[in-house]
Short mmCIF file of C-alpha atoms in Angstrom, two decimals:
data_model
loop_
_atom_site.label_atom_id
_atom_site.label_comp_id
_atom_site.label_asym_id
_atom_site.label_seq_id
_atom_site.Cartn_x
_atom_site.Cartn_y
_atom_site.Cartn_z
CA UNK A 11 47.02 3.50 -64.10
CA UNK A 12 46.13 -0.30 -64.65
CA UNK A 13 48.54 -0.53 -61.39
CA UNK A 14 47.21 1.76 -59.53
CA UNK A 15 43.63 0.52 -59.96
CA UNK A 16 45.45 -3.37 -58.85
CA UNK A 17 46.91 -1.83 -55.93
CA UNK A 18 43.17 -0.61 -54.95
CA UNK A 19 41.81 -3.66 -55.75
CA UNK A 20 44.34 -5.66 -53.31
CA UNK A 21 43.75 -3.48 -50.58
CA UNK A 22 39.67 -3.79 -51.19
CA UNK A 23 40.26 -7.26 -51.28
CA UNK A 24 42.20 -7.71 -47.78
CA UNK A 25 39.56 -5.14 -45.76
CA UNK A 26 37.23 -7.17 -47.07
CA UNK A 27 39.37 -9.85 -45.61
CA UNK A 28 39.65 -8.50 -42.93
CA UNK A 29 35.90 -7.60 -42.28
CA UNK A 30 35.08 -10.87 -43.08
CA UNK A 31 37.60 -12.52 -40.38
CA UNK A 32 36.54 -9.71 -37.74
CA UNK A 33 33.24 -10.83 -38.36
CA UNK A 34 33.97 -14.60 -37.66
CA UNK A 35 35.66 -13.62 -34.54
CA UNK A 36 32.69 -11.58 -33.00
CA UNK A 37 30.29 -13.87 -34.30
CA UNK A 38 32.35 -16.93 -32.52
CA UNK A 39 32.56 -14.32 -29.44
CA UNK A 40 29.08 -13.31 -29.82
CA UNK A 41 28.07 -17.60 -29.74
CA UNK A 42 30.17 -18.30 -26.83
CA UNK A 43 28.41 -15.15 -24.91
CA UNK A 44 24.66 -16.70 -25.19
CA UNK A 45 26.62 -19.97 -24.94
CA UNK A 46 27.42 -18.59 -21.39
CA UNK A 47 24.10 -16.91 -20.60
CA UNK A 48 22.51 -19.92 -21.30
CA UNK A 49 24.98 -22.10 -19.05
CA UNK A 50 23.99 -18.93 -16.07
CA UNK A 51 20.51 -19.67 -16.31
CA UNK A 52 20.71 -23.43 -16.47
CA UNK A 53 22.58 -22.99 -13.14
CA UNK A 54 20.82 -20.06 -11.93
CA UNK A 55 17.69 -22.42 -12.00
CA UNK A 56 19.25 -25.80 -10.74
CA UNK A 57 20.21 -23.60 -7.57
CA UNK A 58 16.25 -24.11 -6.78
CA UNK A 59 16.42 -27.67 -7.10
CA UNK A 60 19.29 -28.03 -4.58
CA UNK A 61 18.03 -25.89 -1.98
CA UNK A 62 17.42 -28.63 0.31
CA UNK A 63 13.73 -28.31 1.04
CA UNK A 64 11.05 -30.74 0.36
CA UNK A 65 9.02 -28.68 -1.53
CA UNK A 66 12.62 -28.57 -4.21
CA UNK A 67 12.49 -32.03 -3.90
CA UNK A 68 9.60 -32.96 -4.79
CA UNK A 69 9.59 -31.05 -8.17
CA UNK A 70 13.24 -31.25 -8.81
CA UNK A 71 12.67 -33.90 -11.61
CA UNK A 72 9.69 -31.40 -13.13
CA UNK A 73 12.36 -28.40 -13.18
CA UNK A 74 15.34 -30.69 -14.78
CA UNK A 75 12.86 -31.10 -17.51
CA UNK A 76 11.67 -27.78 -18.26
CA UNK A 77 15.65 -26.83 -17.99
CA UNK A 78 16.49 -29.38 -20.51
CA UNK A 79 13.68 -27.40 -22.80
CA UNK A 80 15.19 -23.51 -21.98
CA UNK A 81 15.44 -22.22 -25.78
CA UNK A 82 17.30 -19.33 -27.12
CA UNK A 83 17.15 -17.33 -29.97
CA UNK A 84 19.72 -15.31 -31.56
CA UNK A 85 20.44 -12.68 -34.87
CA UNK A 86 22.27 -13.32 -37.29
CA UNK A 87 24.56 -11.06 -38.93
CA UNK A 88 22.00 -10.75 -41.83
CA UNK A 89 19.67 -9.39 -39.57
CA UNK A 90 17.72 -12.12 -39.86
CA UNK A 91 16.09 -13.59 -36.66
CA UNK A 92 16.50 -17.40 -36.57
CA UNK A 93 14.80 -19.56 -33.66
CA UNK A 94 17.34 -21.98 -32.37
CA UNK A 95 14.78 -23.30 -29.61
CA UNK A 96 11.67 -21.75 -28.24
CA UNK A 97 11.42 -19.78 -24.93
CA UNK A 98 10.63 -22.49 -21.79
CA UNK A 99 8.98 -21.55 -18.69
CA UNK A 100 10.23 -22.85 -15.18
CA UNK A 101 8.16 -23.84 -12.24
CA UNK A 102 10.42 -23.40 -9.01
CA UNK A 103 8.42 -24.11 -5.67
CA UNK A 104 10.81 -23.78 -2.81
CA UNK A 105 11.04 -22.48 0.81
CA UNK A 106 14.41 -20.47 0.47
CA UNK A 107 15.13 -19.46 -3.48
CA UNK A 108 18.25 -17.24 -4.24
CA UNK A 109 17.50 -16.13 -7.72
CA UNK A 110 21.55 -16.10 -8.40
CA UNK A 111 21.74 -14.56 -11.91
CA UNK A 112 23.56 -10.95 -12.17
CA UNK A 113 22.89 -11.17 -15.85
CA UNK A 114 19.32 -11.25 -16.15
CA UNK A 115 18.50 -9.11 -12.81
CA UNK A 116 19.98 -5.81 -12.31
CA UNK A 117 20.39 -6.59 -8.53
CA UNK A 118 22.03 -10.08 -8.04
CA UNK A 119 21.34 -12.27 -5.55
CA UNK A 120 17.39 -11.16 -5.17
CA UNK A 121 16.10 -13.33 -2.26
CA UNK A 122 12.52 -15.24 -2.59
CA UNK A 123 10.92 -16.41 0.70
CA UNK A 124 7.83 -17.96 0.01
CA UNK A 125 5.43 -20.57 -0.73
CA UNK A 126 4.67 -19.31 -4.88
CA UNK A 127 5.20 -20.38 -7.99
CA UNK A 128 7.09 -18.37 -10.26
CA UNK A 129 7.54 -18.72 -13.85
CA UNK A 130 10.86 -17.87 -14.94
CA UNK A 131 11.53 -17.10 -18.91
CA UNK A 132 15.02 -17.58 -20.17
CA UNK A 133 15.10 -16.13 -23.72
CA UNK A 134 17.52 -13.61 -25.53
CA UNK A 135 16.37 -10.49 -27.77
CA UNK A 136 17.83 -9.40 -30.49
CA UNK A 137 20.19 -7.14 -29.17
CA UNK A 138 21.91 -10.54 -27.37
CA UNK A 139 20.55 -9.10 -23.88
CA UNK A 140 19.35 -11.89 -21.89
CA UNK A 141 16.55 -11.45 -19.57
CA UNK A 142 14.49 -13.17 -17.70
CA UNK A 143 10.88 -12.55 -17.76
CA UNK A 144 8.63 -13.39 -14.30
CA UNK A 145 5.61 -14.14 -13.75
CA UNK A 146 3.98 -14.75 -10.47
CA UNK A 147 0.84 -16.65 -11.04
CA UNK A 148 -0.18 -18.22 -7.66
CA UNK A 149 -1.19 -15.92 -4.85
CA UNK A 150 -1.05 -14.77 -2.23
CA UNK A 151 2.75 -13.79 -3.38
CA UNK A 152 5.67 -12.64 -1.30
CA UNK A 153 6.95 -9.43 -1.55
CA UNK A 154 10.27 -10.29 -2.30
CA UNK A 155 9.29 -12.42 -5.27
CA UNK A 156 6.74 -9.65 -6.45
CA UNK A 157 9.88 -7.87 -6.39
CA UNK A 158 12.02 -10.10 -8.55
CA UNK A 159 9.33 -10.34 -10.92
CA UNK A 160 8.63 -6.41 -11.19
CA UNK A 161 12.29 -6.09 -12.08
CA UNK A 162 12.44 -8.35 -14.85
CA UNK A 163 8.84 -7.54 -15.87
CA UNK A 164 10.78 -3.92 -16.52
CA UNK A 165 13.67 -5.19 -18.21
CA UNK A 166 11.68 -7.44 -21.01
CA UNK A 167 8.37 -5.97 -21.58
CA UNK A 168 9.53 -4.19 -24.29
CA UNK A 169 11.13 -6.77 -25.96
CA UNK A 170 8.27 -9.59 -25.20
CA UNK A 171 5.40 -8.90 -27.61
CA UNK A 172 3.91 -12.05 -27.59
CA UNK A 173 2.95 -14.38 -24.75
CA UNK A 174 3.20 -17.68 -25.27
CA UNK A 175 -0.55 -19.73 -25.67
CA UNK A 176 -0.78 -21.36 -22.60
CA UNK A 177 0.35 -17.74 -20.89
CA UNK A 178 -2.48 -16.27 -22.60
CA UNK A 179 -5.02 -18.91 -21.67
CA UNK A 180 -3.89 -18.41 -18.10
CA UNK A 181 -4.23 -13.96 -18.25
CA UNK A 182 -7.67 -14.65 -19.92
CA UNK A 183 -8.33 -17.03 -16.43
CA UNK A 184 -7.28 -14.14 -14.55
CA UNK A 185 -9.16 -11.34 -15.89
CA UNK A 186 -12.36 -13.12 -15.99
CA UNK A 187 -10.94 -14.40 -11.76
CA UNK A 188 -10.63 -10.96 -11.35
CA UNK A 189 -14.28 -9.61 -12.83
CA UNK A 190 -16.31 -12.15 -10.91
CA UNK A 191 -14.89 -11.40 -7.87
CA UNK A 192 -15.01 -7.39 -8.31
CA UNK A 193 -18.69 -8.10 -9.28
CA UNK A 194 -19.24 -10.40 -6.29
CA UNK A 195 -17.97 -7.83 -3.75
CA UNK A 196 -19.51 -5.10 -5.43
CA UNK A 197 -23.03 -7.45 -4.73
CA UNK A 198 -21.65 -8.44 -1.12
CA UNK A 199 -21.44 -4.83 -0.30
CA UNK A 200 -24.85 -3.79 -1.41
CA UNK A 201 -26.17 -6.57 0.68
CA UNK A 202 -24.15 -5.81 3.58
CA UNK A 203 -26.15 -2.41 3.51
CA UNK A 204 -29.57 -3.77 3.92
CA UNK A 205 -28.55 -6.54 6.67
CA UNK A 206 -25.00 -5.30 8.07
CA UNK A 207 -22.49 -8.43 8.77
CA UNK A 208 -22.17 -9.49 13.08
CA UNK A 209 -20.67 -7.37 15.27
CA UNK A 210 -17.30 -9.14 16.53
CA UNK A 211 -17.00 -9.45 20.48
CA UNK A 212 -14.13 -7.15 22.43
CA UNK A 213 -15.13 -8.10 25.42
CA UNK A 214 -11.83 -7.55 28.09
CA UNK A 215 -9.42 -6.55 24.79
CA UNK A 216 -7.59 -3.83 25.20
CA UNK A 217 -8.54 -0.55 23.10
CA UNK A 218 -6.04 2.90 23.32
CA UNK A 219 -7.30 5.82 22.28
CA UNK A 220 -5.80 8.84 21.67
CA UNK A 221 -7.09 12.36 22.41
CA UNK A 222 -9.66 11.01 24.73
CA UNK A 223 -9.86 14.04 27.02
CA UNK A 224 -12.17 15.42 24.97
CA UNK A 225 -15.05 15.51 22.36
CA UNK A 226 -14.91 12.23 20.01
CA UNK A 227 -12.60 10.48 21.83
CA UNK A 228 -14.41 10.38 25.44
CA UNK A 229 -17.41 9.25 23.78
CA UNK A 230 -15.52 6.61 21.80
CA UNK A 231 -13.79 5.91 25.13
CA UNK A 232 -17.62 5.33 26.60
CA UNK A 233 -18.85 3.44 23.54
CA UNK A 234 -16.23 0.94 24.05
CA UNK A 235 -16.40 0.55 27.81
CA UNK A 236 -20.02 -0.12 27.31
CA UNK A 237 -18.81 -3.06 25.03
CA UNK A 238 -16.58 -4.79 27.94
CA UNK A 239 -13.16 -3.29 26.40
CA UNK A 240 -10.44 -2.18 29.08
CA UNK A 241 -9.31 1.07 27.64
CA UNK A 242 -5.80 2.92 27.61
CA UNK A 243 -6.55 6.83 27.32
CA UNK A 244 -3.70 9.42 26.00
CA UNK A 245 -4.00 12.71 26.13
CA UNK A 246 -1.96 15.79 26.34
CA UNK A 247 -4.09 17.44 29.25
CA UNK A 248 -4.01 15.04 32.56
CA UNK A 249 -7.31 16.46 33.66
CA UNK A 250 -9.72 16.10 30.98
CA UNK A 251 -8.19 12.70 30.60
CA UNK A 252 -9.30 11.71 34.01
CA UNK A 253 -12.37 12.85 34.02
CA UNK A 254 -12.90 10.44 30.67
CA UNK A 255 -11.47 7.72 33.22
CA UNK A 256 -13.39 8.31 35.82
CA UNK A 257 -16.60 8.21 33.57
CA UNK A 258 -15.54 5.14 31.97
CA UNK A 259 -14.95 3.09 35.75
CA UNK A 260 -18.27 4.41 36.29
CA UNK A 261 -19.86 1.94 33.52
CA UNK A 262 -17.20 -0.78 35.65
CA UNK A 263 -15.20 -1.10 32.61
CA UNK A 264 -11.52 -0.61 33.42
CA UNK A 265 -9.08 2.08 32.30
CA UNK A 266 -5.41 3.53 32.46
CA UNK A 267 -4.54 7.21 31.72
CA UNK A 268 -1.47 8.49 30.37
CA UNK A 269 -0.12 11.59 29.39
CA UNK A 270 1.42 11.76 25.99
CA UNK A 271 2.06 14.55 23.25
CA UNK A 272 1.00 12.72 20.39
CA UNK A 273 3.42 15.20 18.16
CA UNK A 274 6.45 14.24 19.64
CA UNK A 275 7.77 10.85 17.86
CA UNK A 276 9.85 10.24 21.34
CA UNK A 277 7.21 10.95 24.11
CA UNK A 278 4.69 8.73 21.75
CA UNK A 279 7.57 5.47 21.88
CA UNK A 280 8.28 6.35 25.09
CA UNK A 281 4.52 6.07 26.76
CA UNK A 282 3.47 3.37 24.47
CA UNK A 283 6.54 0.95 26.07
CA UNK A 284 5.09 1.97 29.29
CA UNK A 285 2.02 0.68 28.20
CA UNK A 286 3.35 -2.17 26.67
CA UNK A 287 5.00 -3.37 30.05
CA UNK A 288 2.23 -1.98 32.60
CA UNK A 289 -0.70 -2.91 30.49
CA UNK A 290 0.35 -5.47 28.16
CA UNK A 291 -0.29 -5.93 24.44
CA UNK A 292 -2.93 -3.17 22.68
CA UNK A 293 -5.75 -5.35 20.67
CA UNK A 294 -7.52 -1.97 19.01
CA UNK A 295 -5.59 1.43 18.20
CA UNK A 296 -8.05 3.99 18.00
CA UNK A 297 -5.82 7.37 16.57
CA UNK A 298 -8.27 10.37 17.03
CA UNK A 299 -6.39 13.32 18.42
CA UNK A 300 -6.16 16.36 15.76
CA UNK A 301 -6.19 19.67 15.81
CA UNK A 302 -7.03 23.27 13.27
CA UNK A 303 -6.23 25.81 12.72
CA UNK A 304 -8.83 27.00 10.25
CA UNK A 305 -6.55 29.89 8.68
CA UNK A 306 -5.74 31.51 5.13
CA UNK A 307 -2.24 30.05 4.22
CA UNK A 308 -0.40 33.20 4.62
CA UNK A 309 -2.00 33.59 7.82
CA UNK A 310 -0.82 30.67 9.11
CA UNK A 311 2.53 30.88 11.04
CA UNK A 312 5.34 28.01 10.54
CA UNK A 313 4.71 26.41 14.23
CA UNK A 314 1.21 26.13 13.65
CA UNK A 315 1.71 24.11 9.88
CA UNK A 316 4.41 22.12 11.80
CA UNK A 317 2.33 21.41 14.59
CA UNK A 318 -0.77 20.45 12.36
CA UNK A 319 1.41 18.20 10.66
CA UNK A 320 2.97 16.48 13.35
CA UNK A 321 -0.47 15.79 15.28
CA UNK A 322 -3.03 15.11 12.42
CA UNK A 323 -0.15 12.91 10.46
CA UNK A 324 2.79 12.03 12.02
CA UNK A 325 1.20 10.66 14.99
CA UNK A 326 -0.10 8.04 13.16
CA UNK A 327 2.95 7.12 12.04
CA UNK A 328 4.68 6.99 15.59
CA UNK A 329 1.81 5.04 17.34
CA UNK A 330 1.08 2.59 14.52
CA UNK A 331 4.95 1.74 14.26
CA UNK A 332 4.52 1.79 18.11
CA UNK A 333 2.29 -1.17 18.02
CA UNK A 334 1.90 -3.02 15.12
CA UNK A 335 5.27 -5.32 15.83
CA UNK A 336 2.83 -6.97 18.56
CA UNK A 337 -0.07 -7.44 15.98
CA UNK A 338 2.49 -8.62 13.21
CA UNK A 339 3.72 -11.42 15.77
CA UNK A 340 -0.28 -13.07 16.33
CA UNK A 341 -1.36 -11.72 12.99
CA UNK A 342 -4.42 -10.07 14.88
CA UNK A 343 -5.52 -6.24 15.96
CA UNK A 344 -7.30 -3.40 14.54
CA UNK A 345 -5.84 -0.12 14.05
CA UNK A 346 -8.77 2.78 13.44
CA UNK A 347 -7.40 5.94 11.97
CA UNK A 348 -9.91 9.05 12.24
CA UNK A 349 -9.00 11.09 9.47
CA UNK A 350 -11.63 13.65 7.87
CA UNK A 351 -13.38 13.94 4.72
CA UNK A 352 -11.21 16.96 3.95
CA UNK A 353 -9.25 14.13 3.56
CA UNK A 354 -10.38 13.02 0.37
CA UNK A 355 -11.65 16.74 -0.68
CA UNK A 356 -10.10 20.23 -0.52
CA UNK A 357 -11.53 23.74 1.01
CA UNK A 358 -10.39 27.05 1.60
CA UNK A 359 -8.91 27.99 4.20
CA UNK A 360 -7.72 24.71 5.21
CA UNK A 361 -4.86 24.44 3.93
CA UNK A 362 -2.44 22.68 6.22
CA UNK A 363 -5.72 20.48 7.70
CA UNK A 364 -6.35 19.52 4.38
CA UNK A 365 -2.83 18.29 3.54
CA UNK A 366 -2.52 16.46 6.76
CA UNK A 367 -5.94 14.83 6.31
CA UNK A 368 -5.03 13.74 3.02
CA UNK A 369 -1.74 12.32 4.71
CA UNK A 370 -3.84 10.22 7.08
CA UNK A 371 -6.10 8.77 5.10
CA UNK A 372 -3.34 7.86 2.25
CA UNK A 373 -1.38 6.48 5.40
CA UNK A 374 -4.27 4.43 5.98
CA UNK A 375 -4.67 3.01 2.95
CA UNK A 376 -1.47 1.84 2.11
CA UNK A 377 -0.84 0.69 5.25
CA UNK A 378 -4.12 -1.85 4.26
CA UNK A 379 -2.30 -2.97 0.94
CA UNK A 380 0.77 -3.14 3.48
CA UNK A 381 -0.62 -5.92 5.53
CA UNK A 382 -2.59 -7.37 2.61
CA UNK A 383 0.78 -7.86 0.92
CA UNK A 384 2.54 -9.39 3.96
CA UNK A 385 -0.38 -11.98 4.23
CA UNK A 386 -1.35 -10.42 7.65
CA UNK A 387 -5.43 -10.13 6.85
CA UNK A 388 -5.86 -10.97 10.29
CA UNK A 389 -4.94 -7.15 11.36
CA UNK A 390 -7.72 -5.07 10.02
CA UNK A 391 -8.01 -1.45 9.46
CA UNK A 392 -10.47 1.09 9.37
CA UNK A 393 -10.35 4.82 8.14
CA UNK A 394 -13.04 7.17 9.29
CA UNK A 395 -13.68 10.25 7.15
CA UNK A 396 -16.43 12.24 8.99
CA UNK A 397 -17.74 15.90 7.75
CA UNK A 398 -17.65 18.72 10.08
CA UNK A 399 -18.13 17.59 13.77
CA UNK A 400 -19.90 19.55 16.31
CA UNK A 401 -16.85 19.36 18.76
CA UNK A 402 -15.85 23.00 19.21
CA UNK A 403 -12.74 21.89 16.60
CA UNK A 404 -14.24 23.61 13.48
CA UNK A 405 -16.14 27.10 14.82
CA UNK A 406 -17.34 28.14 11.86
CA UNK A 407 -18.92 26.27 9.28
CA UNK A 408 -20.26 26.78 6.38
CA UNK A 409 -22.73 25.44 3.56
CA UNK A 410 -25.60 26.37 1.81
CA UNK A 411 -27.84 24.09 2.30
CA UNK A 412 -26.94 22.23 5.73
CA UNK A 413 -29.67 19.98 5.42
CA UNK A 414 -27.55 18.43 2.79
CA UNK A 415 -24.26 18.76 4.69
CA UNK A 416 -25.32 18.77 8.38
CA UNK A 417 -22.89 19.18 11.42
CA UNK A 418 -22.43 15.71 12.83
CA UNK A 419 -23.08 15.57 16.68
CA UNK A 420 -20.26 14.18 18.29
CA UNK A 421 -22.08 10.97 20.12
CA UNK A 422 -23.65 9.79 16.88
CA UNK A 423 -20.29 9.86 15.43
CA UNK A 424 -19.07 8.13 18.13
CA UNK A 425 -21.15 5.46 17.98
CA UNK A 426 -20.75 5.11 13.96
CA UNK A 427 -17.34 4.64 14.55
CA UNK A 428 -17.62 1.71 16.85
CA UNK A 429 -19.99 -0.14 14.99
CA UNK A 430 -17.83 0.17 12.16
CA UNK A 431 -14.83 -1.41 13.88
CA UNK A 432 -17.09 -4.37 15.52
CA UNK A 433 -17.96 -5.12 11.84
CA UNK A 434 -14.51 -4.24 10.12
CA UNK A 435 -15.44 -2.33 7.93
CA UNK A 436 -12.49 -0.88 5.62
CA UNK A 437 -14.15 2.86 5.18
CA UNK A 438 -16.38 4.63 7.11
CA UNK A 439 -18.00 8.11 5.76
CA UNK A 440 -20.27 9.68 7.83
CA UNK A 441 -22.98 10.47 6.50
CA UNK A 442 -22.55 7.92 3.82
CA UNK A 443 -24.38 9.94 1.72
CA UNK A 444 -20.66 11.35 0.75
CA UNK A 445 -20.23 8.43 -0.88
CA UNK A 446 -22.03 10.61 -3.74
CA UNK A 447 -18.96 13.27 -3.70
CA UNK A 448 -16.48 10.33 -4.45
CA UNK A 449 -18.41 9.20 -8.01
CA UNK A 450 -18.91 13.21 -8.99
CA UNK A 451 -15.10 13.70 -8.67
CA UNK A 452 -14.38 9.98 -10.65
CA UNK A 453 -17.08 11.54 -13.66
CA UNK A 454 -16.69 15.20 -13.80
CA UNK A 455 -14.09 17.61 -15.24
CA UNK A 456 -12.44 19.76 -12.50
CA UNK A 457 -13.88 23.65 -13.71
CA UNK A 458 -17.32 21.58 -13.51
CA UNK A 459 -16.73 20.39 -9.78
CA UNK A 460 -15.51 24.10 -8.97
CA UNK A 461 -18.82 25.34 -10.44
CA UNK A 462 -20.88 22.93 -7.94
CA UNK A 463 -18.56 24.14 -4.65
CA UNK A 464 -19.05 27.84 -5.51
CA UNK A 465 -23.00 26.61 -5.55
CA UNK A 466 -22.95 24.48 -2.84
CA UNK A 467 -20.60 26.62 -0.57
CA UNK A 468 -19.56 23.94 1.46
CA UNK A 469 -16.80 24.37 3.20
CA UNK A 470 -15.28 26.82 6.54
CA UNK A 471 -15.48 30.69 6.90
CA UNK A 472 -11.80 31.89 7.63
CA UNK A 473 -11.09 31.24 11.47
CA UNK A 474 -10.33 34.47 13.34
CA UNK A 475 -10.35 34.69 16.77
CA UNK A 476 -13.68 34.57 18.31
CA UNK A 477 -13.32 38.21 20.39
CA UNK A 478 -12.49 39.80 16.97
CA UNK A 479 -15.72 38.08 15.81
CA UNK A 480 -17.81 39.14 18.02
CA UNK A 481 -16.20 42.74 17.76
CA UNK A 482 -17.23 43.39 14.08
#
């Protein structure tokens, strides 16, 4: 028995042994690892200081410093967290920066093309991952940067509870940056609406419009002849389009007509290369062709969804990728999308309008955080979200009170637009009293904001043909 119990206690003794050496040996593996990470990151960041530019130059003795201070800090097998070193930040200002570290990025090799400063974080949690945690504090930022620093935002923001104090001092700068300048705006644009801003001069630019054959888009064509533009007219009917022309030469402004299906991505690259090489560059894109349908969705038939699509959306698409290479390349234009306000709010029977309306107007708006992004403030956009137009589009309307919701007449409209894109203004709702629909939806619950549309009615009656209207 007494042997038995020795013959336990040896082999207790040499797996304890042997835990103890297996522990030694991952713990020596385990040192070598952030040994190794740490060695990565040194390089990673001396890559910055070598990249040639004089920007690197310049603050290459600043970045050997702060590399000299990168701290790590490891668990020990106790589970005790001891701090070797503290976390250092890294100032890297450079022309060309190839963030080089497949460790602490998912996606090595992320490029960064810009003129920012970005704060790069060495450190290593618990679990021995090492990340590296970005900030980008100067602005305007590149997007690949904002990229770099997304990623590893992602990858450490769990494990990063604290900030460090001067990182916190320089948030608390930001937010209160960030309130004054939302208040100053806020104050600008309340101004702006007692004594608008100055109407910018077009005089001899070029402005294309589409679907000016017709309704809005002659009598934008006419509002912007009358302001010394030359004008480019597409439409999909060569007659109406030039009689607009012909009424346009009539103020002496000039003008070139084209025929283009705005719903067919080919025809749309097409013409616009014609216009490109018989006209020359396009300073204003005016997209106003759109059509509906005005039907229950089971009423609708596939081609007629497809085509609403296509014309109210898509179009956008095609003649804004068309053109904006040209704008990119001078960092100047204006692109004016008219979209509807059943792009920002729903009704019956318009259900395929409604999602292509939506589609323009969140088109539009990214396409402004787009540009803002790429540093190209110099191209402006506005989106134009009129109510019902008296154009023969929309046949029958409906609300209860229209003195509340009138229908717009087509020339006052017209003329809203323009003066909207000689001041550049981002948004345009006409009437701006709409602007009163936009902080109901922010403040009440939906079933409340269904109770005020079955009260106010606003909306369209179902759009049958007008010879089965008048039959009933």
């Amino acid at each position: 028995m007494n042997l038995k119990s020795l013959e336990e206690s040896s082999k207790r003794s040499k797996s304890l042994k042997r835990y103890s050496l297996n522990r030694k040996i991952k713990e020596k593996e385990r040192k070598e690892q952030m040994t190794e990470s740490v060695e990565d990151g040194i390089q990673s960041l001396s890559c910055a200081s070598a990249c040639g530019t004089d920007d690197a130059i310049e603050t290459r003795e600043n970045i050997e410093k702060d590399i000299s201070c990168l701290k790590m800090r490891k668990e020990d097998f106790t589970g005790k967290q001891e701090n070797v070193t503290s976390a250092a930040a890294v100032t890297v200002v450079s022309q060309e920066l190839t963030i080089a570290a497949p460790r602490y990025f998912p996606a090595p090799n992320l490029p960064y093309n810009g003129n920012s400063t970005m704060h790069l974080t060495f450190m290593n949690i618990p679990q021995n991952n090492p990340v590296a945690y970005a900030h980008t504090y100067m602005t305007p930022f590149q997007s690949p940067g904002f990229h770099a620093s997304q990623i590893a935002h992602t990858q450490s923001l769990a494990s990063c509870s604290t900030l460090s104090f001067p990182a916190t001092m320089w948030l608390i700068f930001e937010i209160f940056v960030v309130y004054f300048k939302v208040l100053f705006y806020w104050l600008e644009a309340a101004f702006r609406r007692i004594i608008p801003p100055p109407k910018k001069n077009i005089e001899d630019q070029t402005v294309l419009i589409t679907g000016a054959g017709g309704g809005i888009g002659r009598l934008l064509s006419l509002e912007f002849a009358a302001h010394g533009a030359k004008l480019v007219l597409w439409d999909i009917n060569k007659d109406s389009n030039e009689e607009t022309a012909a009424q346009v030469r009539a103020l002496g402004s000039v003008a070139h007509t084209y025929i283009c299906d705005c719903s067919n991505r080919e025809e749309v690259y097409r013409v616009a290369a014609k216009v490109q090489r018989e006209v020359g560059e396009v300073d204003i894109l005016v997209n106003n062709a759109g059509i509906l349908s005005g039907k229950k969705l089971l009423n609708l038939k596939d081609v007629e969804i497809e085509r609403t699509m296509r014309i109210n959306t898509l179009a956008h698409f095609w003649t804004v990728r068309a053109f904006l290479p040209d704008m990119l390349e001078k960092n100047k234009g204006h692109i004016v999308n008219i979209t509807s306000i059943a792009g920002s709010f729903a009704s019956a029977n318009l259900t395929d309008y409604n999602a292509s309306k939506f589609g323009a107007t969140g088109f539009s708006q990214s396409l402004v955080l787009e540009l803002r992004e790429m540093g190209k403030t110099g191209i402006k956009v506005t989106c134009v979200q009129p109510y019902t137009v008296n154009t023969g589009l929309v046949w029958y309307p409906k609300a209860r009170f229209p003195s509340l919701y009138p229908v717009l007449e087509p020339d006052y409209v017209a003329k809203e637009v323009v003066a909207a894109t000689l001041r550049d203004e981002e948004i345009l709702l006409i009437p701006r009293t709409l602007a009163l629909n936009f902080f109901l939806t922010g403040i009440l619950p939906f079933k409340a904001l269904l109770i005020l549309s079955d009260f106010l009615q606003v909306g369209v009656y179902e759009h049958i043909p007008r010879d089965e209207k008048k039959s009933e």
